[in-house]
Coordinates of C-alpha atoms in Angstrom, one line a residue:
M1 CA 0.0 -0.3 0.4
S2 CA 1.6 3.1 -0.8
T3 CA 2.8 5.6 2.0
P4 CA -0.3 8.4 2.6
G5 CA 0.6 11.5 0.6
V6 CA -1.2 14.1 -1.4
L7 CA -1.5 12.2 -4.5
T8 CA -2.8 9.2 -2.5
F9 CA -5.1 11.3 -0.9
T10 CA -6.1 12.5 -4.6
Q11 CA -6.1 9.1 -6.2
Q12 CA -8.2 7.6 -3.5
A13 CA -10.9 10.7 -3.4
W14 CA -11.1 10.2 -7.2
E15 CA -11.4 6.3 -7.0
Q16 CA -14.9 6.8 -5.0
V17 CA -16.1 9.1 -7.7
L18 CA -14.6 6.6 -10.5
A19 CA -17.2 4.2 -8.7
K20 CA -20.0 5.9 -9.3
V21 CA -19.6 6.7 -13.2
K22 CA -20.4 3.6 -14.9
R23 CA -22.7 4.7 -18.0
A24 CA -23.3 8.1 -16.7
V25 CA -23.2 11.5 -18.1
V26 CA -20.5 13.0 -16.0
Y27 CA -21.0 16.8 -14.9
L28 CA -18.1 18.6 -13.7
D29 CA -17.1 22.0 -12.5
A30 CA -13.6 23.4 -13.5
A31 CA -12.1 23.2 -10.2
C32 CA -13.1 19.5 -9.9
A33 CA -12.0 19.2 -13.5
E34 CA -8.7 20.3 -12.5
S35 CA -8.0 18.2 -9.6
L36 CA -8.8 15.0 -12.2
H37 CA -6.7 16.6 -14.6
W38 CA -3.5 16.7 -12.4
G39 CA -4.1 13.6 -10.4
C40 CA -5.3 10.2 -12.6
G41 CA -6.1 11.9 -16.0
S42 CA -9.9 12.3 -17.9
S43 CA -8.9 8.6 -19.7
R44 CA -9.2 7.2 -16.5
L45 CA -12.8 8.9 -15.7
L46 CA -13.4 7.5 -19.6
E47 CA -12.5 4.0 -18.7
A48 CA -14.5 4.4 -15.7
V49 CA -17.7 5.4 -17.4
G50 CA -17.6 2.3 -19.8
N51 CA -19.7 3.5 -22.6
S52 CA -18.6 4.0 -25.9
A53 CA -20.9 7.1 -26.2
C54 CA -19.4 8.4 -23.1
Y55 CA -20.5 12.2 -22.1
L56 CA -18.5 14.6 -19.9
R57 CA -19.8 18.1 -19.9
E58 CA -19.0 21.2 -18.0
F59 CA -21.7 21.7 -15.5
E60 CA -23.1 25.1 -16.1
P61 CA -26.7 26.7 -16.4
A62 CA -26.4 26.3 -20.1
A63 CA -25.3 22.8 -19.9
V64 CA -27.3 20.4 -22.6
G65 CA -29.6 17.7 -20.3
G66 CA -29.8 14.0 -20.7
G67 CA -31.7 12.4 -23.2
A68 CA -33.9 9.2 -23.4
E69 CA -31.0 7.1 -23.8
Q70 CA -29.1 8.4 -20.6
P71 CA -30.8 7.5 -17.5
K72 CA -28.2 8.3 -15.2
A73 CA -26.3 11.5 -13.7
V74 CA -23.4 12.3 -12.1
F75 CA -22.5 16.0 -10.9
V76 CA -18.5 16.3 -9.5
L77 CA -18.5 19.7 -7.8
S78 CA -16.0 21.5 -5.6
C79 CA -18.5 23.7 -4.1
L80 CA -21.5 23.9 -1.2
L81 CA -24.6 22.4 -2.7
K82 CA -26.6 26.1 -2.1
G83 CA -28.1 28.8 -4.1
R84 CA -27.0 29.1 -8.0
T85 CA -25.4 25.8 -7.9
V86 CA -28.7 24.0 -6.4
E87 CA -30.5 26.3 -9.5
T88 CA -28.5 24.9 -11.6
L89 CA -28.6 21.1 -10.9
R90 CA -32.3 21.7 -10.9
D91 CA -32.5 23.2 -14.3
I92 CA -30.3 20.4 -15.9
I93 CA -32.0 17.6 -14.4
C94 CA -35.5 19.2 -15.1
R95 CA -34.8 19.0 -18.9
S96 CA -33.5 15.7 -19.1
H97 CA -34.5 11.9 -18.6
F98 CA -32.7 11.0 -15.6
Q99 CA -33.7 8.0 -13.2
Y100 CA -30.6 8.3 -11.4
C101 CA -28.4 11.0 -10.0
V102 CA -25.8 10.9 -7.7
V103 CA -24.6 14.4 -6.7
V104 CA -20.8 14.5 -5.3
T105 CA -19.5 17.5 -3.0
A106 CA -15.8 18.2 -1.9
V107 CA -17.6 20.2 0.7
N108 CA -18.5 17.9 4.0
H109 CA -21.9 17.9 5.5
A110 CA -20.4 20.1 8.7
V111 CA -19.8 22.8 6.3
H112 CA -23.4 22.5 4.3
L113 CA -24.8 23.1 8.1
T114 CA -23.0 25.9 8.9
A115 CA -24.1 27.3 5.6
N116 CA -27.8 26.7 6.3
H117 CA -27.1 28.6 9.8
V118 CA -27.4 25.6 12.2
P119 CA -26.0 26.7 15.5
P120 CA -22.9 24.6 16.5
A121 CA -24.6 23.1 19.6
A122 CA -27.3 21.4 17.3
A123 CA -24.8 20.3 14.5
A124 CA -23.2 18.5 17.0
E125 CA -26.3 16.5 18.6
L126 CA -26.6 15.7 14.3
E127 CA -23.4 13.9 14.3
G128 CA -23.5 11.1 12.1
Q129 CA -26.4 12.2 10.2
Q130 CA -26.8 14.0 7.1
P131 CA -30.1 16.3 7.1
V132 CA -29.0 18.5 4.1
F133 CA -27.9 15.7 1.7
E134 CA -30.8 13.4 2.6
Q135 CA -33.3 16.6 1.9
L136 CA -31.3 17.1 -1.1
E137 CA -31.7 13.7 -2.5
E138 CA -35.4 13.6 -2.1
K139 CA -35.4 17.4 -4.1
L140 CA -33.5 15.3 -7.1
C141 CA -36.4 12.6 -7.3
E142 CA -38.6 15.3 -7.4
W143 CA -36.9 17.0 -10.1
M144 CA -36.7 13.9 -12.0
G145 CA -39.7 13.6 -12.0
N146 CA -40.6 10.2 -9.7
M147 CA -40.0 9.8 -6.4
N148 CA -39.2 6.5 -6.8
Y149 CA -36.0 6.8 -8.6
T150 CA -32.6 6.8 -7.0
A151 CA -30.6 9.6 -5.8
E152 CA -27.4 10.1 -3.9
V153 CA -25.6 12.9 -2.7
L154 CA -22.2 12.2 -0.9
H155 CA -18.9 14.2 0.3
V156 CA -16.0 13.5 -1.4
P157 CA -12.7 15.5 -0.5
L158 CA -11.6 16.5 -4.0
L159 CA -9.7 19.6 -2.8
L160 CA -6.0 19.2 -4.6
A161 CA -4.4 19.0 -7.9
C162 CA -1.6 17.2 -7.3
A163 CA 1.1 19.0 -9.7
A164 CA 4.1 17.3 -8.3
P165 CA 4.5 14.4 -5.2
H166 CA 5.5 17.6 -2.9
L167 CA 3.4 20.1 -4.6
A168 CA -0.4 20.5 -4.9
L169 CA -2.8 23.1 -5.6
T170 CA -6.5 23.9 -4.6
P171 CA -7.9 25.3 -7.7
A172 CA -11.4 25.8 -6.2
F173 CA -9.5 28.5 -4.0
A174 CA -8.1 30.6 -7.0
S175 CA -9.9 33.8 -5.9
L176 CA -9.0 33.4 -2.0
F177 CA -6.8 36.3 -1.9
P178 CA -5.4 38.0 1.6
L179 CA -6.9 40.8 2.8
L180 CA -5.1 44.8 2.2
P181 CA -5.7 47.3 4.0
Q182 CA -7.8 48.9 2.1
D183 CA -10.3 46.1 2.9
V184 CA -10.5 47.1 6.1
H185 CA -13.1 50.1 5.2
I186 CA -15.0 47.7 3.2
L187 CA -15.4 45.7 6.6
N188 CA -16.1 48.8 8.2
R189 CA -19.1 49.8 6.0
A190 CA -20.9 47.2 7.1
R191 CA -19.8 47.4 11.3
S192 CA -21.7 51.1 11.5
D193 CA -23.1 49.7 15.2
K194 CA -19.6 48.5 16.1
R195 CA -16.9 49.3 17.0
R196 CA -14.7 50.5 13.9
L197 CA -11.5 48.1 12.9
G198 CA -8.1 50.2 12.4
N199 CA -6.1 47.9 10.6
L200 CA -5.7 44.2 9.7
A201 CA -4.3 43.0 13.2
E202 CA -7.6 43.9 14.4
V203 CA -9.2 41.7 11.7
D204 CA -10.9 38.1 12.8
A205 CA -13.5 35.5 12.3
T206 CA -16.2 37.7 13.4
T207 CA -15.2 40.4 11.5
L208 CA -15.6 39.0 7.8
T209 CA -18.7 38.7 5.6
P210 CA -20.6 35.5 5.5
E211 CA -19.4 34.7 1.9
L212 CA -15.4 35.0 3.1
L213 CA -16.2 33.4 6.0
L214 CA -17.9 30.2 4.3
T215 CA -15.2 30.3 1.7
I216 CA -12.6 29.7 4.1
R217 CA -14.5 27.0 6.4
C218 CA -15.0 25.1 2.9
L219 CA -11.3 25.3 2.7
V220 CA -10.7 24.4 6.0
S221 CA -13.0 21.3 5.6
G222 CA -10.6 20.1 2.9
L223 CA -7.5 20.3 4.7
S224 CA -9.1 18.6 7.8
S225 CA -9.9 15.6 5.4
L226 CA -6.0 15.6 4.2
C227 CA -4.9 15.8 7.9
E228 CA -7.3 12.6 8.2
H229 CA -5.5 10.9 5.2
L230 CA -2.0 11.1 6.2
G231 CA -3.0 10.4 10.0
V232 CA -1.5 13.5 11.5
R233 CA -2.8 15.7 14.4
E234 CA -1.8 19.3 13.0
E235 CA -0.5 22.0 14.7
C236 CA -1.6 25.5 13.3
F237 CA 0.8 28.3 12.5
A238 CA 0.1 31.4 10.6
V239 CA 2.1 35.1 9.3
G240 CA -0.2 37.5 8.0
S241 CA -3.9 38.5 8.9
L242 CA -5.8 36.4 7.0
S243 CA -3.7 33.5 7.3
R244 CA -4.3 33.7 10.9
I245 CA -8.1 33.3 10.4
I246 CA -7.6 30.2 8.4
A247 CA -5.2 28.6 10.7
A248 CA -7.6 29.6 13.6
D249 CA -10.8 27.9 12.0
L250 CA -9.0 24.7 11.2
A251 CA -7.4 24.5 14.8
N252 CA -11.0 24.9 16.3
F253 CA -12.8 23.3 13.5
A254 CA -15.3 20.8 15.3
P255 CA -14.8 17.4 12.9
A256 CA -11.1 18.2 13.3
K257 CA -10.9 18.3 17.2
N258 CA -12.4 14.8 17.3
R259 CA -10.5 13.4 14.4
R260 CA -7.1 14.5 16.3
K261 CA -8.0 12.3 19.1
T262 CA -7.3 9.5 17.5
A263 CA -4.3 10.7 15.3
T264 CA -1.3 8.9 15.7
G265 CA 1.2 11.2 13.9
R266 CA 1.8 15.3 13.8
A267 CA 2.6 17.4 11.8
S268 CA 2.9 21.7 11.5
V269 CA 1.0 23.6 9.8
V270 CA 2.1 27.2 8.6
F271 CA -0.3 29.1 6.9
V272 CA 1.8 32.4 4.7
D273 CA -0.5 35.3 3.0
R274 CA 1.1 35.7 0.2
T275 CA 0.7 39.8 -0.2
L276 CA 3.3 39.8 2.3
D277 CA 5.8 38.7 -0.7
L278 CA 4.6 39.6 -4.2
T279 CA 8.1 40.3 -5.6
G280 CA 8.9 36.9 -6.1
A281 CA 5.4 36.1 -7.3
V282 CA 6.3 38.5 -10.4
G283 CA 10.3 38.9 -10.9
H284 CA 12.3 36.9 -13.2
H285 CA 15.1 35.9 -10.7
G286 CA 14.1 32.6 -11.3
D287 CA 16.5 30.1 -13.6
N288 CA 13.7 27.4 -14.0
L289 CA 12.7 26.1 -17.3
V290 CA 9.0 25.8 -16.1
E291 CA 8.8 29.4 -15.0
K292 CA 9.4 30.4 -18.7
I293 CA 6.8 27.6 -20.0
L294 CA 4.0 28.8 -17.6
S295 CA 4.9 32.6 -18.2
V296 CA 5.1 32.5 -22.1
L297 CA 2.6 29.9 -23.4
P298 CA -1.2 30.6 -23.6
Q299 CA -3.4 29.3 -20.5
L300 CA -4.9 25.8 -20.8
P301 CA -9.0 26.9 -21.1
G302 CA -10.9 26.5 -18.0
H303 CA -7.4 25.9 -16.2
T304 CA -5.6 28.0 -13.7
N305 CA -2.3 25.6 -13.7
D306 CA -1.8 24.2 -17.2
V307 CA -0.7 25.8 -20.4
M308 CA -1.7 24.9 -24.0
V309 CA 1.1 22.9 -26.4
N310 CA 0.5 23.4 -29.8
M311 CA 0.7 19.9 -31.7
V312 CA 0.4 20.9 -35.1
E313 CA 4.5 19.9 -35.8
L314 CA 3.6 16.5 -34.9
T315 CA 0.7 16.1 -37.7
A316 CA 1.0 16.5 -41.7
L317 CA -0.4 20.2 -41.4
Q318 CA 1.2 23.2 -42.1
A319 CA 2.4 24.8 -39.1
E320 CA 0.0 28.1 -40.8
E321 CA -1.9 30.4 -37.9
E322 CA -5.1 29.0 -39.4
N323 CA -4.5 25.3 -38.2
Q324 CA -3.7 26.3 -34.9
N325 CA -7.3 24.9 -33.5
M326 CA -7.7 22.0 -35.9
V327 CA -5.4 19.7 -33.5
A328 CA -6.1 19.2 -29.6
P329 CA -3.5 21.1 -27.7
G330 CA -1.0 19.4 -25.5
C331 CA -0.6 19.8 -21.8
L332 CA 1.9 19.4 -18.5
A333 CA -0.2 17.2 -17.1
Q334 CA 1.0 13.6 -18.1
S335 CA -0.8 11.8 -15.1
N336 CA -0.7 8.5 -16.4
D337 CA 2.6 8.6 -18.2
P338 CA 5.7 7.5 -15.5
A339 CA 8.5 8.8 -17.9
A340 CA 7.0 12.2 -18.6
K341 CA 6.3 12.6 -15.2
A342 CA 9.5 12.0 -14.1
L343 CA 10.5 14.3 -16.5
W344 CA 8.5 16.9 -15.2
E345 CA 9.4 16.5 -11.9
A346 CA 12.9 16.8 -13.2
L347 CA 11.9 20.1 -15.1
L348 CA 10.5 21.6 -11.6
N349 CA 13.3 21.1 -9.6
T350 CA 16.2 21.7 -11.9
K351 CA 17.8 25.1 -13.3
H352 CA 17.0 25.9 -17.1
K353 CA 20.0 24.6 -18.7
E354 CA 19.9 21.3 -16.4
A355 CA 16.1 21.1 -17.5
V356 CA 16.6 21.6 -21.1
M357 CA 19.6 19.1 -21.4
E358 CA 16.8 16.9 -19.0
V359 CA 14.5 17.3 -21.9
R360 CA 16.6 16.2 -24.7
R361 CA 18.2 13.1 -22.7
H362 CA 14.5 11.8 -22.3
L363 CA 14.2 12.7 -26.3
V364 CA 17.1 10.7 -27.2
E365 CA 16.6 7.5 -24.8
A366 CA 13.0 7.2 -26.1
A367 CA 14.0 7.4 -29.8
S368 CA 16.8 4.7 -28.8
R369 CA 14.2 2.6 -27.6
E370 CA 12.1 3.0 -30.6
N371 CA 14.9 2.4 -33.2
L372 CA 14.5 5.6 -34.3
P373 CA 17.4 6.9 -36.6
I374 CA 18.5 9.4 -34.4
K375 CA 21.7 11.5 -34.9
M376 CA 24.0 12.3 -31.7
S377 CA 24.9 15.9 -31.1
M378 CA 26.5 17.1 -28.0
G379 CA 27.2 21.0 -26.5
R380 CA 24.5 23.2 -26.3
V381 CA 21.2 22.1 -26.5
T382 CA 18.9 24.4 -29.0
P383 CA 15.2 24.3 -30.2
G384 CA 16.2 23.4 -33.8
Q385 CA 18.0 20.1 -32.2
L386 CA 14.9 19.3 -29.9
T387 CA 12.8 19.8 -32.8
S388 CA 14.6 17.3 -34.7
Y389 CA 14.2 14.6 -32.5
I390 CA 10.6 15.1 -32.0
H391 CA 10.6 15.1 -35.6
L392 CA 11.3 11.5 -35.4
F393 CA 8.2 10.4 -34.0
K394 CA 6.5 11.9 -36.3
N395 CA 5.3 9.3 -39.2
N396 CA 5.6 6.6 -36.2
L397 CA 2.4 6.0 -34.9
K398 CA 3.2 3.4 -32.6
A399 CA 6.0 5.5 -31.1
L400 CA 4.1 8.5 -31.2
G401 CA 1.8 6.7 -29.0
N402 CA 4.4 5.3 -26.6
H403 CA 5.7 8.6 -26.1
C404 CA 3.2 11.4 -26.4
G405 CA 3.2 12.3 -22.7
L406 CA 7.2 13.1 -23.6
L407 CA 6.8 14.9 -26.9
Q408 CA 4.4 17.3 -25.5
L409 CA 7.0 18.5 -22.9
G410 CA 9.6 18.6 -25.7
L411 CA 7.2 21.0 -27.6
A412 CA 6.6 23.0 -24.8
T413 CA 10.1 23.3 -24.1
V414 CA 10.8 24.2 -28.0
Q415 CA 7.8 26.8 -28.0
T416 CA 9.1 28.4 -24.9
L417 CA 12.6 28.4 -26.2
K418 CA 11.6 30.0 -29.5
H419 CA 8.9 32.4 -28.1
P420 CA 9.7 36.3 -28.5
Q421 CA 8.8 36.7 -24.7
T422 CA 11.7 34.4 -23.7
A423 CA 14.0 37.0 -25.2
K424 CA 12.5 39.9 -23.5
W425 CA 13.4 37.9 -19.9
D426 CA 16.9 38.7 -19.6
N427 CA 15.5 42.5 -20.1
F428 CA 13.0 42.1 -17.4
L429 CA 16.0 40.6 -15.1
A430 CA 18.4 43.7 -15.8
F431 CA 15.6 46.3 -15.2
E432 CA 14.8 44.6 -12.0
R433 CA 18.2 44.2 -10.5
L434 CA 19.0 47.9 -11.5
L435 CA 16.0 48.6 -9.5
L436 CA 17.2 46.7 -6.6
Q437 CA 20.5 48.7 -6.7
S438 CA 18.4 52.2 -6.9
I439 CA 16.0 51.2 -4.1
G440 CA 18.8 51.4 -1.8
E441 CA 20.3 54.6 -3.0
S442 CA 17.4 56.7 -4.0
T443 CA 13.9 57.6 -2.9
M444 CA 11.0 56.0 -4.5
S445 CA 10.1 59.2 -6.6
V446 CA 13.6 58.2 -8.4
V447 CA 12.6 54.8 -9.0
L448 CA 9.3 55.8 -10.4
N449 CA 11.1 58.6 -12.8
Q450 CA 13.5 55.4 -14.2
L451 CA 9.9 53.5 -15.0
L452 CA 8.8 56.5 -16.7
P453 CA 10.1 56.3 -20.0
M454 CA 9.4 52.6 -20.4
I455 CA 5.9 53.8 -20.9
K456 CA 4.8 54.1 -24.1
P457 CA 1.9 54.1 -26.4
S458 CA 1.0 50.8 -28.4
N459 CA 1.9 52.9 -31.7
Q460 CA 5.7 53.8 -30.1
R461 CA 6.2 50.4 -28.5
T462 CA 8.7 48.4 -30.4
N463 CA 8.7 44.3 -29.4
D464 CA 11.5 45.3 -27.1
D465 CA 9.1 47.7 -24.9
Y466 CA 6.8 47.1 -22.2
S467 CA 3.1 46.3 -22.3
P468 CA 0.7 47.6 -20.2
E469 CA 0.4 44.4 -18.5
E470 CA 4.4 44.3 -18.3
L471 CA 4.3 47.3 -16.4
L472 CA 1.6 46.6 -14.0
V473 CA 4.0 43.5 -13.2
L474 CA 7.0 45.8 -13.0
L475 CA 5.2 48.5 -10.4
I476 CA 3.8 45.4 -8.4
Y477 CA 7.6 44.1 -8.1
I478 CA 8.7 48.1 -7.1
Y479 CA 6.0 48.4 -4.4
S480 CA 6.6 44.9 -3.2
V481 CA 10.1 44.8 -2.7
S482 CA 10.6 48.1 -2.1
G483 CA 8.0 47.8 1.6
E484 CA 7.2 50.6 3.7
F485 CA 8.3 53.9 2.4
S486 CA 7.6 57.6 3.2
V487 CA 5.3 59.9 1.3
D488 CA 6.3 63.1 0.7
K489 CA 5.8 66.0 -2.1
D490 CA 8.5 64.0 -4.6
L491 CA 6.9 60.9 -4.2
G492 CA 3.3 62.5 -5.0
E493 CA 4.8 63.7 -7.8
G494 CA 6.4 60.8 -9.1
E495 CA 3.4 59.0 -8.9
E496 CA 1.3 61.5 -10.4
K497 CA 3.4 61.2 -13.7
V498 CA 3.7 57.5 -13.5
K499 CA -0.4 57.8 -13.6
K500 CA -1.3 60.3 -16.4
A501 CA 1.2 58.0 -18.6
L502 CA -0.7 54.6 -17.7
A503 CA -3.8 56.4 -18.1
R504 CA -3.0 57.6 -21.7
V505 CA -1.8 54.2 -22.7
F506 CA -4.7 52.4 -21.5
C507 CA -6.8 54.4 -24.1
E508 CA -4.9 54.1 -26.8
E509 CA -4.6 50.8 -26.7
S510 CA -6.8 49.3 -29.7
E511 CA -7.7 46.4 -28.1
L512 CA -7.6 45.7 -24.2
S513 CA -6.4 42.4 -22.7
P514 CA -8.7 40.6 -20.7
L515 CA -6.7 42.2 -17.6
L516 CA -7.3 45.8 -18.9
Q517 CA -10.9 44.9 -19.1
K518 CA -11.5 43.7 -15.9
I519 CA -9.1 46.8 -14.3
T520 CA -11.1 49.4 -16.4
G521 CA -14.5 47.7 -16.2
C522 CA -14.6 48.2 -20.2
D523 CA -15.1 45.4 -22.9
S524 CA -13.7 47.7 -25.7
S525 CA -11.3 50.1 -25.7
I526 CA -14.3 52.3 -27.9
N527 CA -15.7 53.1 -24.6
L528 CA -12.8 53.4 -22.6
T529 CA -12.6 56.9 -21.8
F530 CA -9.4 58.9 -20.1
H531 CA -11.5 59.8 -16.8
K532 CA -12.2 55.8 -16.8
S533 CA -8.7 55.0 -17.2
R534 CA -7.8 57.4 -14.6
R535 CA -10.0 56.4 -12.3
A536 CA -9.1 52.6 -12.7
V537 CA -5.2 53.9 -12.6
D538 CA -6.4 55.7 -9.2
E539 CA -7.7 52.3 -7.6
L540 CA -4.3 50.4 -8.8
F541 CA -1.8 52.9 -7.1
T542 CA -4.0 52.1 -3.6
S543 CA -3.7 48.9 -4.3
L544 CA 0.1 49.0 -4.9
R545 CA 0.6 51.5 -1.6
D546 CA -1.2 48.6 0.2
I547 CA 1.0 45.7 -1.2
A548 CA 4.1 47.9 -0.6
G549 CA 2.3 47.9 3.2
A550 CA 1.7 44.8 3.6
R551 CA 5.1 43.7 6.0
N552 CA 4.2 47.2 8.2
L553 CA 2.8 45.0 10.7
M554 CA 5.0 42.3 10.9
K555 CA 8.2 42.9 13.5
Q556 CA 10.6 39.9 12.2
F557 CA 9.7 39.9 8.7
K558 CA 9.5 43.2 8.1
S559 CA 11.7 43.4 4.6
V560 CA 12.6 41.4 1.3
Y561 CA 15.2 43.7 0.3
V562 CA 18.6 42.7 1.2
P563 CA 20.9 46.2 0.8
G564 CA 24.3 45.5 -1.1
N565 CA 27.8 46.6 0.6
H566 CA 31.0 46.3 -0.6
T567 CA 31.6 42.6 -1.8
H568 CA 27.8 41.9 -2.6
Q569 CA 25.1 43.5 -4.6
A570 CA 21.4 44.4 -3.3
S571 CA 19.2 41.2 -3.4
Y572 CA 15.9 39.8 -2.7
K573 CA 15.2 37.2 -0.1
P574 CA 11.8 35.9 -0.4
L575 CA 9.7 36.1 3.0
L576 CA 9.1 32.2 2.3
K577 CA 12.6 31.4 2.3
Q578 CA 12.7 33.5 5.8
V579 CA 10.1 31.8 7.7
V580 CA 11.4 28.5 6.5
E581 CA 14.9 29.4 7.6
E582 CA 13.8 30.6 11.1
I583 CA 11.4 27.2 11.7
F584 CA 14.7 25.2 11.3
N585 CA 17.3 27.2 12.9
P586 CA 17.4 26.1 16.5
E587 CA 19.3 28.9 17.9
R588 CA 17.1 31.8 17.1
P589 CA 14.4 32.8 20.0
D590 CA 10.7 32.1 19.4
P591 CA 9.7 34.1 16.4
V592 CA 6.8 36.8 16.8
D593 CA 5.6 36.5 13.4
I594 CA 4.6 32.7 13.2
E595 CA 1.5 32.5 15.3
H596 CA 0.7 29.2 17.0
M597 CA -3.5 29.1 16.9
S598 CA -4.5 27.1 19.8
S599 CA -7.4 24.6 19.9
G600 CA -7.6 24.6 23.5
L601 CA -6.2 24.7 27.2
T602 CA -3.2 22.1 26.4
D603 CA -2.2 24.1 23.2
L604 CA -1.8 27.5 24.8
L605 CA 0.2 26.0 27.6
K606 CA 3.0 25.2 24.6
T607 CA 5.8 27.4 23.5
G608 CA 9.0 27.0 21.3
F609 CA 9.7 25.0 18.1
S610 CA 9.3 21.5 19.4
M611 CA 6.0 22.2 18.0
F612 CA 7.1 22.0 14.6
M613 CA 7.2 18.5 13.4
K614 CA 6.8 17.5 10.2
V615 CA 6.2 21.3 8.1
I616 CA 3.4 21.5 5.9
V617 CA 3.9 24.8 4.6
L618 CA 0.9 26.4 2.4
S619 CA 0.0 30.0 1.1
T620 CA -3.1 31.9 0.5
R621 CA -1.9 32.8 -2.8
L622 CA 0.8 32.1 -4.9
L623 CA 3.9 30.6 -3.8
K624 CA 7.5 28.8 -4.9
P625 CA 7.8 25.2 -4.5
T626 CA 11.3 24.2 -4.5
S627 CA 13.4 24.0 -1.0
I628 CA 10.1 23.8 1.0
P629 CA 10.4 20.7 3.5
E630 CA 8.0 17.7 3.2
L631 CA 5.2 19.6 1.6
L632 CA 4.0 22.8 -0.1
F633 CA 0.2 23.2 -1.5
T634 CA -1.2 27.1 -2.2
T635 CA -4.8 28.0 -2.6
D636 CA -4.3 29.5 -6.2
R637 CA -2.1 28.7 -9.3
L638 CA 1.4 26.7 -10.6
H639 CA 2.8 30.3 -10.3
P640 CA 6.2 30.3 -12.7
D641 CA 8.6 31.5 -10.5
L642 CA 9.8 28.1 -8.8
G643 CA 13.3 28.7 -7.0
F644 CA 14.4 30.4 -3.9

């Protein structure tokens, strides 16, 4: 039997689902589809359905219903069975001919009781019962049109998308982001008759909106199920305001308290607010191939953690633009291909040069096993060389099928190396290094003045210039790495110049990207006036100021900037790296910024780092997966910046 881990947790959860899907129409929401994609692959689901006319459909209001020849449906959902989700279930079932419906939810019944405003004392008395699920089962039969038809509602913890054995993601919580200082004002508006909150340090679970609190409880439910699978009694720690709330909720989650009584192992779970350090998330310091693949290749539709790999080169089609959508794209997730998985894990954990050589080695070995006429060449690996190896498989259907996963990763590498954006990578890196030196020697206004000449309208930009989205990335880098700074007249004037230039650039874009549409609130450049653009830019700079001040409440982790000296240039030191070093340094006193969240009197009596056993590090946003002991997972997407 496999040792319990994030991969076995996900696979066992999906086995429960697969046991229900035989000859069914299967509806999945995006987060569950992503979990399946990384965990065991859609091919496993198709095999389990076992019907030549298998139907997999996205769970959405407009989804096609089941016909007369499709009596069974399975709905696999990552969310609470409440509100719009239940309405969508009803609409799909009412326009179908189902006689047997199974609804799988990733959220356990205890959270459904909370969502239905059942008091904790009453919920405790219902232990072992599932009235919310039972009521929905009756509704399902009613919607199917016959109370004698069969309906099942069950909880399966489909929390994770496992990108690697020690890296898991939680796509259902992609929108969960730590609070910023401006959010305190929003919370205060809902507290007109209560004491006003002064800053993020005063925010706790009682001050959050019901919607955010339920989202946190859904996450906690999944984490508790993971700890149960691992067989551990977790100690919860937090760095940051939202992490403190999540850690406290997990520590005091009623089902978790009961589970811990019989757990044989121990683990420490450290939650970290990603807003405390966005520098690494947007920076280009990492010398990692996967970082670049995720940065330059287009996102796989409906996914937050994978990209589209153009597979046209392995067909007889010409590599013309009109042919790009005629062949289904490849991707990075290769859950059922051991060789491709081994290569993917190597790419995650090696530097760029070694990773490209590893891709070549795998292609050469695969070609040799298939007796393909490969011509060996040593020295520097080039895109043309990798392409020539990949083309060997093109007219050999058997070899193509045997190594399809490896070829997808090979093509992803080639397309990344040849991408124009990759050539721009060094420009970003050079400017970021210049910024690091400037921050130590100059004021913030001087740093912004260095950025100002780079802000150019579309009709003046060349391929080497920065697009509006790239300028925003640089601004986030500047404000996050700088941290707290003094606000003076010069800074106000410097920001004003950058604001005007950015607002003008937004207005002069011939076509608004999805990001600019979201920022400006306009779906077309025709509707974007300078006034609307300026208002959007003002809001952006409010957020940038909040990002700069995110570490203000920290006592120990106040900076990610390391000043230069006579022997070393100024550098960036990731906050996550600082946290891990602090945890494993036996000579340091107890850190003040890593808070222990107690679940009872016994925990309150504990002190010191003896509490840190196996360490599981989590973040409420983007994280860096290497150099973290034991296990790392994040509530958002696999970010390109993969190395300390």
